[in-house]
Coordinates of C-alpha atoms and ligand atoms in Angstrom, one line a residue:
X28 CA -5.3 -29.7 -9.3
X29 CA -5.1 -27.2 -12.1
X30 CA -2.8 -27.5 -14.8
X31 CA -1.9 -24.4 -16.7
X32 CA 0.2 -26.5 -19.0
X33 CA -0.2 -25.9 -22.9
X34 CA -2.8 -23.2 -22.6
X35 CA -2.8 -20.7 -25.5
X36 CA -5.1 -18.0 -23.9
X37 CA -4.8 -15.4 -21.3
X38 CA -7.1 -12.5 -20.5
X39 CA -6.7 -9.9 -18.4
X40 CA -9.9 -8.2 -17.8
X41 CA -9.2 -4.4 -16.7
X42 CA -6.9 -1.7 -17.7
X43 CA -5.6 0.1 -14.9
X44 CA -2.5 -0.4 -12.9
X45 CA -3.3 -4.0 -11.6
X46 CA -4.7 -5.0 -15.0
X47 CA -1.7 -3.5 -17.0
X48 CA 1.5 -4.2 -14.4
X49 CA -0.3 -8.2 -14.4
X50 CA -0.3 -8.5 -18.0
X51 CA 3.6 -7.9 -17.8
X52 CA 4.1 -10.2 -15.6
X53 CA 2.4 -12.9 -17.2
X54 CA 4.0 -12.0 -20.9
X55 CA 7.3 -13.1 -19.1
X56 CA 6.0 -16.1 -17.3
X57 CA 4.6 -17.7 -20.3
X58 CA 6.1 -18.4 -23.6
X59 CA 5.7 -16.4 -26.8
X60 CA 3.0 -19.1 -28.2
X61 CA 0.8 -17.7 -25.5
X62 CA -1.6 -15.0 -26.2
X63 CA -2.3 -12.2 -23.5
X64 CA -5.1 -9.7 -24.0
X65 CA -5.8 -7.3 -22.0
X66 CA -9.6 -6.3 -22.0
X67 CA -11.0 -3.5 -20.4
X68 CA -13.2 -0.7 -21.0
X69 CA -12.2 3.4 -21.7
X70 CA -16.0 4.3 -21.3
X71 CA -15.6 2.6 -17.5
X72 CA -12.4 4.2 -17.0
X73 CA -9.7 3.6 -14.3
X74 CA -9.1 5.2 -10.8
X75 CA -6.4 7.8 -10.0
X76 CA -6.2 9.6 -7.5
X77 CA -2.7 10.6 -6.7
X78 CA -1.1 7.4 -5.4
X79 CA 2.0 6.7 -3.6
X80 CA 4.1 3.2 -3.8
X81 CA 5.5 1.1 -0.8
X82 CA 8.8 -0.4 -0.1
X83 CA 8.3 -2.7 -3.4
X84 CA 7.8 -0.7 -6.2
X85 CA 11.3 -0.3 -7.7
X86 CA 12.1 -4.0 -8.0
X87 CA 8.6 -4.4 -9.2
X88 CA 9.2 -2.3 -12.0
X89 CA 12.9 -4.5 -12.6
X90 CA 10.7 -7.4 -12.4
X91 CA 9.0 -6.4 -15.6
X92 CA 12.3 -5.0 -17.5
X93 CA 10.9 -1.6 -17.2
X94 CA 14.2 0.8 -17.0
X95 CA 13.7 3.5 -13.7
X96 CA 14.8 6.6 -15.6
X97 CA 12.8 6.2 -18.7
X98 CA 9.4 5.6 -15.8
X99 CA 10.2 8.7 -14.0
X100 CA 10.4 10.7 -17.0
X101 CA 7.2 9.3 -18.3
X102 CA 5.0 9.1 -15.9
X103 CA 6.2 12.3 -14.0
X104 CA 6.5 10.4 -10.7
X105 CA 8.2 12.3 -7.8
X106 CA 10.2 10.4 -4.8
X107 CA 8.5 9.0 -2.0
X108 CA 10.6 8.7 0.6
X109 CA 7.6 8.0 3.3
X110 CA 5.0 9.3 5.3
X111 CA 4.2 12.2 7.1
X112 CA 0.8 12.3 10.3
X113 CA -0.6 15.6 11.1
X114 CA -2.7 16.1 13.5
X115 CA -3.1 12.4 15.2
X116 CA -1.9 13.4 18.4
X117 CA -3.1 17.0 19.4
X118 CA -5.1 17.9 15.9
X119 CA -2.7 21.2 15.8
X120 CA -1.3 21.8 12.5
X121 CA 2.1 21.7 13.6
X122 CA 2.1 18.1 15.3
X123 CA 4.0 16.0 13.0
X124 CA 5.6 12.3 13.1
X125 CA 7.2 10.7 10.5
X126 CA 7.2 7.2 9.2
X127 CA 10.1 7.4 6.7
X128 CA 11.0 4.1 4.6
X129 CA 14.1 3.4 6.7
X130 CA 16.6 0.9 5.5
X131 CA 16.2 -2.0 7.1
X132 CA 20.3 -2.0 6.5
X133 CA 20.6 1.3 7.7
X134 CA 23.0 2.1 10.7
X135 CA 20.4 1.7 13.7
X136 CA 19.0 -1.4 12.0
X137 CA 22.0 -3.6 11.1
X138 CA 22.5 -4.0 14.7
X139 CA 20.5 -7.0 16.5
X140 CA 20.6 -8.4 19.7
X141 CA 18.5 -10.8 21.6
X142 CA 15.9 -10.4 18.9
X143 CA 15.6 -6.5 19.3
X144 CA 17.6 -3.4 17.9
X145 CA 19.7 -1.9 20.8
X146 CA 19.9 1.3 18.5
X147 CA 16.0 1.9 18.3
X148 CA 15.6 0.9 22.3
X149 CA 18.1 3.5 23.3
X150 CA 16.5 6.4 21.2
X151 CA 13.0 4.9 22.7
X152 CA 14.7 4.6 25.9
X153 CA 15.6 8.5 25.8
X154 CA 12.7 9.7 24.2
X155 CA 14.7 10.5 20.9
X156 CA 12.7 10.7 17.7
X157 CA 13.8 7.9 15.9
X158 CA 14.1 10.0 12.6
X159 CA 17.4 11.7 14.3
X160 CA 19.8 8.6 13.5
X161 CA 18.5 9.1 9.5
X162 CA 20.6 10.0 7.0
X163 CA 18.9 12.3 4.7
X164 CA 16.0 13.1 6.4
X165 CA 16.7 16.5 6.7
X166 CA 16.2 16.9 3.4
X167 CA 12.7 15.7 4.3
X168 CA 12.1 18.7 6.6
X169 CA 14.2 21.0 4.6
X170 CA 11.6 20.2 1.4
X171 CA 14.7 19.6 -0.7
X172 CA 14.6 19.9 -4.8
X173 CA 14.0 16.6 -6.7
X174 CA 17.3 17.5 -8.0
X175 CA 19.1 17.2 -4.6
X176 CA 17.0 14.5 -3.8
X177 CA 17.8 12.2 -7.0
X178 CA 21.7 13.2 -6.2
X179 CA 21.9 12.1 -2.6
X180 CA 20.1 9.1 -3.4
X181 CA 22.8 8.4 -6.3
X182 CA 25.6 9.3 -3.8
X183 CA 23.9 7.1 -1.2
X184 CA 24.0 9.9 1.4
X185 CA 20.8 8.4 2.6
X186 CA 19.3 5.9 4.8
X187 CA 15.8 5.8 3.1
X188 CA 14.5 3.4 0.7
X189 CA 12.9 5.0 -2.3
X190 CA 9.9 4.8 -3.7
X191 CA 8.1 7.2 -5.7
X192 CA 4.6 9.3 -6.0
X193 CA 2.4 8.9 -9.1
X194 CA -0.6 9.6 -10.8
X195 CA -2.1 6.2 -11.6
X196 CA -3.9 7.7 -15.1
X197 CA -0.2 8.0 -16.4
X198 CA 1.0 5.0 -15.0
X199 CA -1.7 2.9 -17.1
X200 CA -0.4 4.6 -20.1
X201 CA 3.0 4.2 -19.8
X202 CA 2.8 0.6 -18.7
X203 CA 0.1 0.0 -21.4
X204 CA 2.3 1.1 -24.2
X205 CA 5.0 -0.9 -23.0
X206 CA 2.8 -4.1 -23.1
X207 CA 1.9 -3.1 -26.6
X208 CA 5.5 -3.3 -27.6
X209 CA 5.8 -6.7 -26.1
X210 CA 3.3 -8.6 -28.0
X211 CA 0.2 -7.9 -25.4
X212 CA -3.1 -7.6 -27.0
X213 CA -5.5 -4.8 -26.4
X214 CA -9.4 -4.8 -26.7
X215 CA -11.5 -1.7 -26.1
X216 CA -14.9 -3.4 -24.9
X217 CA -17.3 -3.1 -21.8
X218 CA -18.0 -7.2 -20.8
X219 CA -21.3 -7.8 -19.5
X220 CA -21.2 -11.5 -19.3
X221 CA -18.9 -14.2 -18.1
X222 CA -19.4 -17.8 -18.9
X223 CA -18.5 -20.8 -17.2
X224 CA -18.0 -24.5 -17.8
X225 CA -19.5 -27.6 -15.4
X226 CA -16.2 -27.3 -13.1
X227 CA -17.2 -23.3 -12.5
X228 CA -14.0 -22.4 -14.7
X229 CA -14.7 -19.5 -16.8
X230 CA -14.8 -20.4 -20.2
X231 CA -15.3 -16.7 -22.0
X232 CA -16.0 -13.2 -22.0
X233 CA -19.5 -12.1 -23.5
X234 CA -19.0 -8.2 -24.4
X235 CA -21.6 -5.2 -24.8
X236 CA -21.8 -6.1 -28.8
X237 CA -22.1 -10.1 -28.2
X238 CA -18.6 -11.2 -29.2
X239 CA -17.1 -14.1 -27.1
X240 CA -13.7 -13.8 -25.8
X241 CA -12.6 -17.1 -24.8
X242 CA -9.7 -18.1 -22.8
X243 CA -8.1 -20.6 -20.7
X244 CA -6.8 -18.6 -17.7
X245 CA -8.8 -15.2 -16.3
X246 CA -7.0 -12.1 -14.6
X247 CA -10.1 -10.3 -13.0
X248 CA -8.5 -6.8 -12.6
X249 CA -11.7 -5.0 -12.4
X250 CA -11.1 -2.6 -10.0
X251 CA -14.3 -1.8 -7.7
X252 CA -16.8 -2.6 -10.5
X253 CA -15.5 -6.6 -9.3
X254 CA -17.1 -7.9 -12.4
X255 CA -16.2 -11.9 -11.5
X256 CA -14.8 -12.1 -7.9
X257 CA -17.5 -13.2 -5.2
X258 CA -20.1 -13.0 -8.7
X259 CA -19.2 -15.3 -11.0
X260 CA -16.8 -17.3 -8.7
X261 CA -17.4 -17.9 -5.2
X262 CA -14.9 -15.7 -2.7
X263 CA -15.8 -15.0 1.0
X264 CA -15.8 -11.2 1.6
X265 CA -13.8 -10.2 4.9
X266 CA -14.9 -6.8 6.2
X267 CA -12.9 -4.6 8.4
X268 CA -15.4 -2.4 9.5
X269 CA -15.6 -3.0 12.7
X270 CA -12.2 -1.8 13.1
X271 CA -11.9 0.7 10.2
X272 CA -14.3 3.7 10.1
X273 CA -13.8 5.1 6.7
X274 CA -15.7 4.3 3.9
X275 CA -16.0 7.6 1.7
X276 CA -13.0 9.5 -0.5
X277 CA -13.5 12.5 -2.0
X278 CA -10.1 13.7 -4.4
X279 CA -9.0 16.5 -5.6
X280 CA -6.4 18.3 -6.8
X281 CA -4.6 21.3 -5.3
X282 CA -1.8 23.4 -6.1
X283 CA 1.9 22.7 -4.2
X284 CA 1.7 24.1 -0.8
X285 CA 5.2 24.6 -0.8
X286 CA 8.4 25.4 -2.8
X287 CA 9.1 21.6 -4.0
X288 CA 7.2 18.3 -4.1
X289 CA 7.2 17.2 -0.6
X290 CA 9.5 13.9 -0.6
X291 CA 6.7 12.3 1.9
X292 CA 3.3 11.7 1.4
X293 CA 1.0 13.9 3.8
X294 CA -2.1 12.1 5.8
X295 CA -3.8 15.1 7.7
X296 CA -6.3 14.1 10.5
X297 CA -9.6 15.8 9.8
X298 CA -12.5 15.9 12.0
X299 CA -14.0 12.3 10.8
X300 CA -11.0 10.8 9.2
X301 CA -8.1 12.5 7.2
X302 CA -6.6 14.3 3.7
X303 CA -4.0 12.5 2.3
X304 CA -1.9 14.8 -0.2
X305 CA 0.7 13.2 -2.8
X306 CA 2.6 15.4 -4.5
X307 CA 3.1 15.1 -7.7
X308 CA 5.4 17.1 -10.9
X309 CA 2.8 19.8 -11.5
X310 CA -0.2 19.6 -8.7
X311 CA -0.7 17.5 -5.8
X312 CA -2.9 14.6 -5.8
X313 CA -5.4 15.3 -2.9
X314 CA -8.9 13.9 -1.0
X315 CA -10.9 13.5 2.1
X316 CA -11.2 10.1 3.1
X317 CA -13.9 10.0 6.2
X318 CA -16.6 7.7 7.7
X319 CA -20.3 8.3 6.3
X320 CA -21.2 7.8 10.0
X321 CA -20.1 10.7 11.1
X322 CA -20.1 13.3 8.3
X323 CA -22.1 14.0 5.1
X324 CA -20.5 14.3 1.6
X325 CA -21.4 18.2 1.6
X326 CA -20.0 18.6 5.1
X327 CA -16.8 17.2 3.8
X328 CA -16.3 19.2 0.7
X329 CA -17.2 22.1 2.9
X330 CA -14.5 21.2 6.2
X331 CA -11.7 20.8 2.9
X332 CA -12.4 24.5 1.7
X333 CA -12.5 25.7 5.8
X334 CA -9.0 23.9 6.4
X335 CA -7.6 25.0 2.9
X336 CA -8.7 28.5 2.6
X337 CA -9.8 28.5 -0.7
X338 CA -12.2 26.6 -3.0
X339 CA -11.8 23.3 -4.6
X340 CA -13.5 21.4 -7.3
X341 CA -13.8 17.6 -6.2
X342 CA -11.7 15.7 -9.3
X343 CA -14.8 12.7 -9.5
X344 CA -17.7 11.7 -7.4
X345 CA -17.1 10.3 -3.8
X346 CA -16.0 7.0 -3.6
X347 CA -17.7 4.7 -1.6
X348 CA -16.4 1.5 -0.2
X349 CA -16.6 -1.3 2.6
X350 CA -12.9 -1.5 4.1
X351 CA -11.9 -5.2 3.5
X352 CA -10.9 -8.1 1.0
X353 CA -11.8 -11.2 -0.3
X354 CA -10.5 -14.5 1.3
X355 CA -10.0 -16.7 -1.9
X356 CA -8.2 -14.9 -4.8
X357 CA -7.4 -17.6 -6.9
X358 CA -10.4 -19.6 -7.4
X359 CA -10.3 -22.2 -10.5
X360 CA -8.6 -20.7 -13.3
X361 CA -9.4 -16.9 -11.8
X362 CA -6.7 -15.0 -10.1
X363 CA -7.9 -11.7 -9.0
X364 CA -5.5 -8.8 -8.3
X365 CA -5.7 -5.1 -7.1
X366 CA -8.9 -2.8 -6.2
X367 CA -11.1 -5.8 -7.4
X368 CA -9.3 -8.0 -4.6
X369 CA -9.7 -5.6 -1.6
X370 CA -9.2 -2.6 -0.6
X371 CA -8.9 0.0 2.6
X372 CA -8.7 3.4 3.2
X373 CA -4.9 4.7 1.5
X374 CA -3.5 5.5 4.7
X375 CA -0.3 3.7 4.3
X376 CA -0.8 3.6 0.7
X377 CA -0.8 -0.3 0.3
X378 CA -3.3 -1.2 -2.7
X379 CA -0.9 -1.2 -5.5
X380 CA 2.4 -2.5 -2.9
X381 CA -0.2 -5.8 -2.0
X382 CA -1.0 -6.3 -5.8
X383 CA 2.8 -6.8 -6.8
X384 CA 2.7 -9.1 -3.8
X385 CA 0.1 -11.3 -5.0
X386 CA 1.6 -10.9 -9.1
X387 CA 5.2 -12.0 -7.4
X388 CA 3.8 -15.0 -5.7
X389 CA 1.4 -16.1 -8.3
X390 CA 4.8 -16.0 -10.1
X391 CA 6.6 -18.0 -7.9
X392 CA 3.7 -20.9 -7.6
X393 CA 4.0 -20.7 -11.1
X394 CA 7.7 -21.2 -12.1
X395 CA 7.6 -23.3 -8.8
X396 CA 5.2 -25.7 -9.9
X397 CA 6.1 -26.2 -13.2
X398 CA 2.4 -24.9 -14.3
X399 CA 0.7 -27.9 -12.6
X400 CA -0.7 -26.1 -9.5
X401 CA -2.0 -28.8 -6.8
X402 CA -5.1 -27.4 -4.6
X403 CA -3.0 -27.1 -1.5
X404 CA -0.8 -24.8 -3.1
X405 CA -3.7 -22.3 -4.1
X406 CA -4.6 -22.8 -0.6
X407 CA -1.8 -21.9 0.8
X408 CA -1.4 -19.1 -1.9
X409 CA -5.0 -17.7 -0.9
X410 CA -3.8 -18.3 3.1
X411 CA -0.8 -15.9 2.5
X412 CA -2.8 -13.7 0.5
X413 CA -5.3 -13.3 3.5
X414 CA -2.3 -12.8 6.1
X415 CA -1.1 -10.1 3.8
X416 CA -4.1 -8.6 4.7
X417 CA -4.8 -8.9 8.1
X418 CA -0.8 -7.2 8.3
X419 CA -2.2 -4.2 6.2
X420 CA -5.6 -4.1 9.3
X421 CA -3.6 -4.6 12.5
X422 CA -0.9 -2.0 11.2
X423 CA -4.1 0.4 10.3
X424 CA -5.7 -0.1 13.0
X425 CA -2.3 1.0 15.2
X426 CA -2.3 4.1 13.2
X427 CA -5.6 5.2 15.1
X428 CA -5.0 4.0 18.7
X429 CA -3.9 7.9 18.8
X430 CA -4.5 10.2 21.6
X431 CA -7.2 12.4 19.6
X432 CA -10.5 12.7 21.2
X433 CA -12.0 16.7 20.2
X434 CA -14.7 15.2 17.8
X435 CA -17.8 12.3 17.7
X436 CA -15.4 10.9 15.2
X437 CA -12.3 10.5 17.3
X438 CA -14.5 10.0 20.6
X439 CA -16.0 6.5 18.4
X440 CA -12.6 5.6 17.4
X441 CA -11.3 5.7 20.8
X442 CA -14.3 2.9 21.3
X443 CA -13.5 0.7 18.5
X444 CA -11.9 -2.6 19.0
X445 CA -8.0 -3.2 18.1
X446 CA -7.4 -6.2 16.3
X447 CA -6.5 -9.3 18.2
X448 CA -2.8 -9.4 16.2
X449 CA -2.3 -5.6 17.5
X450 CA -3.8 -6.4 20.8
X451 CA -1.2 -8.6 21.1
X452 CA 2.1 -6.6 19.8
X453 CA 0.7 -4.0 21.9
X454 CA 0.7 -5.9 25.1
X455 CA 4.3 -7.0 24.3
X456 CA 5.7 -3.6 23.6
X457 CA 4.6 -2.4 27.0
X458 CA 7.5 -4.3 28.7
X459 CA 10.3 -5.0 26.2
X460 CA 11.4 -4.0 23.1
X461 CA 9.6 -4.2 19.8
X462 CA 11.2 -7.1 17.6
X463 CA 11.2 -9.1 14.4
X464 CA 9.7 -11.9 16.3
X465 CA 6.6 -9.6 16.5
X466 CA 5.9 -9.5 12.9
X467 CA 7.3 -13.1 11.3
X468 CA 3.6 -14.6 11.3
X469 CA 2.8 -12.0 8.6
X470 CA 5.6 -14.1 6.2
X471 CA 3.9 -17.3 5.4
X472 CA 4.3 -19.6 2.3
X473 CA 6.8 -17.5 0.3
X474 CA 5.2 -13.9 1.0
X475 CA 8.3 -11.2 2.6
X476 CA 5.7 -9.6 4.6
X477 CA 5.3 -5.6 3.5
X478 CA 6.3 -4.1 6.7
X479 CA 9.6 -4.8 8.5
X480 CA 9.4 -4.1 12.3
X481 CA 11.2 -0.9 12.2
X482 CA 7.9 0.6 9.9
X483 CA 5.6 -0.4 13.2
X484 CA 8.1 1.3 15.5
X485 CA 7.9 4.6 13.6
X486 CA 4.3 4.6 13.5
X487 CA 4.2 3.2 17.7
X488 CA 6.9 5.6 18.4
X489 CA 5.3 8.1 16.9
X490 CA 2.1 7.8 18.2
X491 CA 3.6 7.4 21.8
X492 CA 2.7 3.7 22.0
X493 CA 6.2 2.3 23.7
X494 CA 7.2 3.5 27.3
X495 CA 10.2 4.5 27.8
X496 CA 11.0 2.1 30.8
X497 CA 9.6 -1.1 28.5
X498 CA 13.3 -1.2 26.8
X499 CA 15.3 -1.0 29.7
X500 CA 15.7 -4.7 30.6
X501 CA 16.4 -5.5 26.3
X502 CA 18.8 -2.4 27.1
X503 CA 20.3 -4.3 30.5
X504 CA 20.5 -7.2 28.7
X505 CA 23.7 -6.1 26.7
X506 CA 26.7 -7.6 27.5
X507 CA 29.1 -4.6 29.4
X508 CA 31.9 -4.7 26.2
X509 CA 28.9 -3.6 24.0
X510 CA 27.3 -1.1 26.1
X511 CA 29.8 2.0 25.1
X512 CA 28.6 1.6 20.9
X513 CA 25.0 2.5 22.4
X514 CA 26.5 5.2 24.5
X515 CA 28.3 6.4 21.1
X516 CA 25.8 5.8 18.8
X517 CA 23.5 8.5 21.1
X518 CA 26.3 10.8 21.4
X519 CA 26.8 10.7 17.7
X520 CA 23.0 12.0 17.1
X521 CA 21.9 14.8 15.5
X522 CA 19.1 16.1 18.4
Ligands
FAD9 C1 -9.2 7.1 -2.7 C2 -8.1 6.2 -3.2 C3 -6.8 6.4 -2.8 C4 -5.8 5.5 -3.2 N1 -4.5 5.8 -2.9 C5 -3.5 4.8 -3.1 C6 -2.2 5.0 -2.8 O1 -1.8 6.0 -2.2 N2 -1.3 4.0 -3.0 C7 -1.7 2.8 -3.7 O2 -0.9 2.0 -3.8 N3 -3.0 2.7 -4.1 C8 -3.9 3.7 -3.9 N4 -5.1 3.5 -4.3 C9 -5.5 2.3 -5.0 C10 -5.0 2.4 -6.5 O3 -5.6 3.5 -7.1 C11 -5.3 1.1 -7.2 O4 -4.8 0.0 -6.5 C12 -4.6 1.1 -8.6 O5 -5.0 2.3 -9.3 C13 -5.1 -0.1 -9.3 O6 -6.4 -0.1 -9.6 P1 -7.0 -1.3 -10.4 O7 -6.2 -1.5 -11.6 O8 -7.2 -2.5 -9.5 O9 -8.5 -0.8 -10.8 P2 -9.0 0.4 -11.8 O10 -7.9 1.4 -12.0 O11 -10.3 0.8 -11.3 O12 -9.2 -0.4 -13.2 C14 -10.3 -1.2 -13.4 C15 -10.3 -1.6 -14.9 O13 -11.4 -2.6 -15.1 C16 -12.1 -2.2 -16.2 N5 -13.4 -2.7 -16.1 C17 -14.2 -2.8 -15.1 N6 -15.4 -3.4 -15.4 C18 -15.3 -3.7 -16.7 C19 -16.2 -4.3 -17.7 N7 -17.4 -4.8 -17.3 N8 -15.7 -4.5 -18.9 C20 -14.5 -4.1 -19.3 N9 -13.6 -3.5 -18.5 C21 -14.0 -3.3 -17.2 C22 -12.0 -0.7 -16.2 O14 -12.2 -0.2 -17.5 C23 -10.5 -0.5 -15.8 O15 -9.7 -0.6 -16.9 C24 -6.1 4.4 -4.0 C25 -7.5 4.2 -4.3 C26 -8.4 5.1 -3.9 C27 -9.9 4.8 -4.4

């Protein structure tokens, strides 16, 4: 058991977005009696590369009081509105497929039958992209204005969720000097020791200049420095290499390639990985992410410049990193959140999306539990934490079982196993229709899951993953009074 009940101290060590957006949380979980310091080091810095939110983001920001205009304005975010693969299927430059953040109450989704969306099986059924029954996607294609953007979401002439694209240096700021107007304490120091008691509960920060910083509850928010995690308390690290190749990115920043910020975040296959490019107010947020395997850092500068056409100056060194995450994030009194947690390659952009999961569920055990936490419930908080995780692999892992084969690269992804989870979906959605059903073990004790089915069937779709003759018995299924709505619903497309 572990009883949070009367503690006065809270640190957060780290000061980028997972430190910062935790701190938040906490100051409105726990009374004003309380302290929260957030410690964390300028010299060590923060990573931002050009990010993109999920599906999450704009209630995570309510969640902390933080008002949606006054954020856009400062931290110059852009809409996201979803994603947009180059290259997966033939490696030309003009094969696209979209995965935009559909609403799940959207007009082909509000419909369900039997488990599965008659809508989406008769646009599968007639090899429709499903993007044709979206409102507002056009505006997508059409690269429309932030302006017209911001006013069709307000006039909700769109079926698309919103999220938004940011640069992760301003978000720290902006969310840091909102926690310093809320009573949140800051400290400037690099910590090079952590002390624990008999129980393995830490005790206090030791910094660069020998001050102790003690406290009763730890945030480790370290980013990929993971100063405590898997160190100082134990955590069994999960790797996903064996089914995710990439382990090297390379930003950059590039000019807009066209007229507005693109209201989808671009992911560019290259020839041993891809580029994602988020575009944000002034420049777009850019980099190589590729597998060490199969090219060299030089090689990959070089292939940017080659597909670009013109120079670029790489923003930091390559990152390195092993795709994967740790089993246990709340160990004792150490809950560990963002970069310093896990992470994989951006391609769906899920780092900061999974940390307000974990921050909203922490929350929940919390309130939940009156602050006396019982072992089984960090169990089962570390279990859902873990299943979030193995959703973010087997969806990844779809997003390569693409028809590419014209490099080493491809030819070794093409060999690399699929995840027993996808394995499975897979076999299903070769002879019926993708469903709800197909995704519900990723929502266990309290967690909503971060993709609804309708995200996998854009990317399956997409990729060319579901035959067309797999829906047709769902389709048959229908009773004969409801058949003519999926007859009008077809006829009502815009193809
Ligand atoms: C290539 C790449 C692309 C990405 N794209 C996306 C995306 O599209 N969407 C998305 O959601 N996420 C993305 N991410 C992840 C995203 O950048 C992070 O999830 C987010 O910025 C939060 O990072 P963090 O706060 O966990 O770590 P960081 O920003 O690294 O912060 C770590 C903090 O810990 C402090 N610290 C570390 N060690 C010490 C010490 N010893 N003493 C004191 N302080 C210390 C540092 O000073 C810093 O303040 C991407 C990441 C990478 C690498």
């Amino acid at each position: 058991m572990l009883s949070l009940k009367g503690i006065k101290r809270v640190v957060v060590l780290g000061g980028g977005t997972a430190g910062w957006y935790t701190a938040l949380s906490l100051r409105k979980l726990f009374s004003a009696n309380v302290e929260i310091r957030v410690v964390e080091s300028t010299e060590i810095g923060i990573v931002g590369v050009g990010e993109g939110g999920l599906l999450n983001f704009q209630a995570a920001l309510h969640s902390v009081d933080i008002d949606f205009n006054e954020f856009v304005r400062e931290t110059n975010a852009t809409f996201k509105w979803g994603f947009c693969y180059e290259g997966w299927r033939t490696g030309e430059r003009d094969d696209k497929y979209y995965h935009p953040f559909a609403s799940a109450t959207g007009s082909a989704s509000k419909w369900e039958e039997m488990g599965h969306y008659p809508l989406f099986s008769a646009m599968i059924n007639n090899s429709i992209p499903l993007t044709s029954y979206l409102k507002g996607f056009d505006l997508i294609v059409n690269n429309a204005s932030q302006e017209e953007a911001r006013n069709a979401l307000n006039n909700q002439a769109v079926d698309i969720i919103n999220s938004f694209h940011f640069d992760s240096y301003k978000i720290a700021k902006y969310l840091k000097k909102i926690a310093l107007s809320r009573n949140i304490i800051h400290q400037d120091v690099i910590v090079e020791h952590v002390e624990t008691d008999d129980k393995g509960h830490v005790t206090a920060l030791i910094t660069e200049e020998k001050e102790k910083i003690e406290l009763d509850f730890l945030v480790d928010a370290t980013g990929l420095a993971r100063k405590v995690i898997g160190k100082v308390v134990p955590s069994e690290w999960y790797s996903f290499k064996d089914y995710l190749l990439l382990d090297r990115a390379l930003p950059f920043y590039m000019p807009h390639p066209l007229k507005n910020p693109y209201l989808v975040s671009r992911a560019i296959a290259m020839k041993s990985g891809w580029m994602w490019q988020i575009p944000l107010v002034d420049r777009v947020g850019a980099g190589y992410v590729y597998s060490s395997k199969h090219i060299s850092d030089d090689d990959a500068l070089q292939e940017i410049k080659d597909y670009l056409g013109y120079e670029i100056t790489p923003q930091q060194n390559v990152i390195k990193f092993e795709p994967g995450c740790y089993r246990q994030v709340w160990v004792g009194n150490v809950l560990t959140v963002g970069l310093a947690s896990g992470f994989v390659e951006p391609l769906e952009a899920t780092s900061i999306g999974q940390m307000i999961e974990v921050v909203r569920n922490f929350t929940r055990v919390l309130v939940a539990s009156q602050g006396v936490v019982s072992d089984n419930a960090i169990r089962e908080f570390n279990e859902s934490n873990f299943v979030s995780w193995m959703e973010i692999l087997d969806f990844l892992r779809m997003h390569y079982d693409c028809p590419r084969r014209d490099t080493e690269f491809w030819q070794d992804v093409a060999k690399t196993p699929l995840t027993e989870n996808y394995r499975a979906f897979k076999e299903c959605i070769q002879v019926r229709a993708p469903r709800l059903l197909d995704v519900e073990s990723y929502l266990l004790y309290g967690r909503r899951g971060m993709f609804h089915v309708v995200n996998w069937m854009f990317v399956a779709v997409g990729l060319g993953l579901i035959p067309p003759n797999a829906v047709v018995n769902d389709l048959l299924a229908i009773a004969p009074e409801k058949k003519q709505a999926v007859v009008d619903f077809l006829n009502s497309l815009n193809r």
